[in-house]
Amino acid sequence: MYIRVKRNKTTYFIQFDPTETTLNIKQKLHSLIDQPPSNQRLILLATHDVLDDSKTLANQKVPLHIY
């Protein structure tokens, strides 16, 4: 599955598994952008909640859309 991350005017699609933690996603994003995971903040668009680094995406109810 993929998660969409928007940053400035660029959109990134990152492959993920629902059992991965937010920190894992931030590490993948770090390989694409010049920001270490500690300087990143991922926000769930539907609720505007900041995702917790230690929790899995499934635990934080990140929507899983299959296209």
JSON list of C-alpha atoms in Angstrom, two decimals:
[
{"chain": "A", "resi": 1, "resn": "MET", "atom": "CA", "xyz": [0.00, 0.00, 0.00]},
{"chain": "A", "resi": 2, "resn": "TYR", "atom": "CA", "xyz": [1.03, 3.60, -0.38]},
{"chain": "A", "resi": 3, "resn": "ILE", "atom": "CA", "xyz": [0.84, 6.66, 1.79]},
{"chain": "A", "resi": 4, "resn": "ARG", "atom": "CA", "xyz": [0.78, 10.10, 0.21]},
{"chain": "A", "resi": 5, "resn": "VAL", "atom": "CA", "xyz": [3.00, 12.75, 1.79]},
{"chain": "A", "resi": 6, "resn": "LYS", "atom": "CA", "xyz": [2.70, 16.37, 0.65]},
{"chain": "A", "resi": 7, "resn": "ARG", "atom": "CA", "xyz": [5.57, 18.74, 1.33]},
{"chain": "A", "resi": 8, "resn": "ASN", "atom": "CA", "xyz": [5.65, 22.24, -0.11]},
{"chain": "A", "resi": 9, "resn": "LYS", "atom": "CA", "xyz": [4.63, 21.76, -3.74]},
{"chain": "A", "resi": 10, "resn": "THR", "atom": "CA", "xyz": [5.80, 18.16, -4.00]},
{"chain": "A", "resi": 11, "resn": "THR", "atom": "CA", "xyz": [3.86, 14.96, -3.34]},
{"chain": "A", "resi": 12, "resn": "TYR", "atom": "CA", "xyz": [5.64, 11.73, -2.39]},
{"chain": "A", "resi": 13, "resn": "PHE", "atom": "CA", "xyz": [4.11, 8.26, -2.49]},
{"chain": "A", "resi": 14, "resn": "ILE", "atom": "CA", "xyz": [5.74, 5.91, -0.02]},
{"chain": "A", "resi": 15, "resn": "GLN", "atom": "CA", "xyz": [5.10, 2.19, 0.06]},
{"chain": "A", "resi": 16, "resn": "PHE", "atom": "CA", "xyz": [4.16, 0.91, 3.51]},
{"chain": "A", "resi": 17, "resn": "ASP", "atom": "CA", "xyz": [2.69, -1.93, 5.49]},
{"chain": "A", "resi": 18, "resn": "PRO", "atom": "CA", "xyz": [0.03, -1.16, 8.14]},
{"chain": "A", "resi": 19, "resn": "THR", "atom": "CA", "xyz": [2.25, -2.77, 10.79]},
{"chain": "A", "resi": 20, "resn": "GLU", "atom": "CA", "xyz": [5.03, -0.22, 10.24]},
{"chain": "A", "resi": 21, "resn": "THR", "atom": "CA", "xyz": [5.52, 2.57, 12.73]},
{"chain": "A", "resi": 22, "resn": "THR", "atom": "CA", "xyz": [5.37, 6.25, 11.90]},
{"chain": "A", "resi": 23, "resn": "LEU", "atom": "CA", "xyz": [9.12, 6.41, 12.54]},
{"chain": "A", "resi": 24, "resn": "ASN", "atom": "CA", "xyz": [9.68, 3.82, 9.77]},
{"chain": "A", "resi": 25, "resn": "ILE", "atom": "CA", "xyz": [7.76, 6.03, 7.36]},
{"chain": "A", "resi": 26, "resn": "LYS", "atom": "CA", "xyz": [9.78, 9.07, 8.42]},
{"chain": "A", "resi": 27, "resn": "GLN", "atom": "CA", "xyz": [13.00, 7.16, 7.77]},
{"chain": "A", "resi": 28, "resn": "LYS", "atom": "CA", "xyz": [11.80, 6.28, 4.27]},
{"chain": "A", "resi": 29, "resn": "LEU", "atom": "CA", "xyz": [10.88, 9.91, 3.70]},
{"chain": "A", "resi": 30, "resn": "HIS", "atom": "CA", "xyz": [14.33, 10.99, 4.94]},
{"chain": "A", "resi": 31, "resn": "SER", "atom": "CA", "xyz": [15.85, 9.14, 1.99]},
{"chain": "A", "resi": 32, "resn": "LEU", "atom": "CA", "xyz": [13.80, 11.41, -0.34]},
{"chain": "A", "resi": 33, "resn": "ILE", "atom": "CA", "xyz": [14.06, 14.77, 1.39]},
{"chain": "A", "resi": 34, "resn": "ASP", "atom": "CA", "xyz": [16.75, 16.58, 3.32]},
{"chain": "A", "resi": 35, "resn": "GLN", "atom": "CA", "xyz": [15.04, 16.42, 6.73]},
{"chain": "A", "resi": 36, "resn": "PRO", "atom": "CA", "xyz": [15.94, 13.92, 9.46]},
{"chain": "A", "resi": 37, "resn": "PRO", "atom": "CA", "xyz": [13.03, 12.02, 11.06]},
{"chain": "A", "resi": 38, "resn": "SER", "atom": "CA", "xyz": [13.37, 14.09, 14.24]},
{"chain": "A", "resi": 39, "resn": "ASN", "atom": "CA", "xyz": [12.49, 17.23, 12.24]},
{"chain": "A", "resi": 40, "resn": "GLN", "atom": "CA", "xyz": [9.48, 15.69, 10.50]},
{"chain": "A", "resi": 41, "resn": "ARG", "atom": "CA", "xyz": [5.88, 15.73, 11.63]},
{"chain": "A", "resi": 42, "resn": "LEU", "atom": "CA", "xyz": [3.30, 13.53, 9.92]},
{"chain": "A", "resi": 43, "resn": "ILE", "atom": "CA", "xyz": [-0.29, 14.67, 10.30]},
{"chain": "A", "resi": 44, "resn": "LEU", "atom": "CA", "xyz": [-3.39, 12.62, 9.49]},
{"chain": "A", "resi": 45, "resn": "LEU", "atom": "CA", "xyz": [-5.34, 14.85, 7.13]},
{"chain": "A", "resi": 46, "resn": "ALA", "atom": "CA", "xyz": [-8.82, 13.64, 8.16]},
{"chain": "A", "resi": 47, "resn": "THR", "atom": "CA", "xyz": [-8.41, 14.45, 11.87]},
{"chain": "A", "resi": 48, "resn": "HIS", "atom": "CA", "xyz": [-5.35, 16.76, 11.90]},
{"chain": "A", "resi": 49, "resn": "ASP", "atom": "CA", "xyz": [-3.79, 14.46, 14.53]},
{"chain": "A", "resi": 50, "resn": "VAL", "atom": "CA", "xyz": [0.01, 14.30, 14.67]},
{"chain": "A", "resi": 51, "resn": "LEU", "atom": "CA", "xyz": [1.06, 10.67, 14.25]},
{"chain": "A", "resi": 52, "resn": "ASP", "atom": "CA", "xyz": [3.00, 9.09, 17.12]},
{"chain": "A", "resi": 53, "resn": "ASP", "atom": "CA", "xyz": [6.44, 7.78, 16.08]},
{"chain": "A", "resi": 54, "resn": "SER", "atom": "CA", "xyz": [6.22, 4.65, 18.23]},
{"chain": "A", "resi": 55, "resn": "LYS", "atom": "CA", "xyz": [2.76, 3.49, 17.08]},
{"chain": "A", "resi": 56, "resn": "THR", "atom": "CA", "xyz": [1.91, 1.56, 13.94]},
{"chain": "A", "resi": 57, "resn": "LEU", "atom": "CA", "xyz": [-0.12, 3.14, 11.19]},
{"chain": "A", "resi": 58, "resn": "ALA", "atom": "CA", "xyz": [-2.90, 0.62, 11.79]},
{"chain": "A", "resi": 59, "resn": "ASN", "atom": "CA", "xyz": [-3.05, 1.53, 15.50]},
{"chain": "A", "resi": 60, "resn": "GLN", "atom": "CA", "xyz": [-3.45, 5.20, 14.56]},
{"chain": "A", "resi": 61, "resn": "LYS", "atom": "CA", "xyz": [-6.26, 4.39, 12.12]},
{"chain": "A", "resi": 62, "resn": "VAL", "atom": "CA", "xyz": [-4.43, 5.66, 9.05]},
{"chain": "A", "resi": 63, "resn": "PRO", "atom": "CA", "xyz": [-6.91, 4.95, 6.22]},
{"chain": "A", "resi": 64, "resn": "LEU", "atom": "CA", "xyz": [-5.90, 2.08, 4.02]},
{"chain": "A", "resi": 65, "resn": "HIS", "atom": "CA", "xyz": [-7.10, 2.75, 0.49]},
{"chain": "A", "resi": 66, "resn": "ILE", "atom": "CA", "xyz": [-6.56, 0.18, -2.22]},
{"chain": "A", "resi": 67, "resn": "TYR", "atom": "CA", "xyz": [-6.71, 1.56, -5.76]}
]
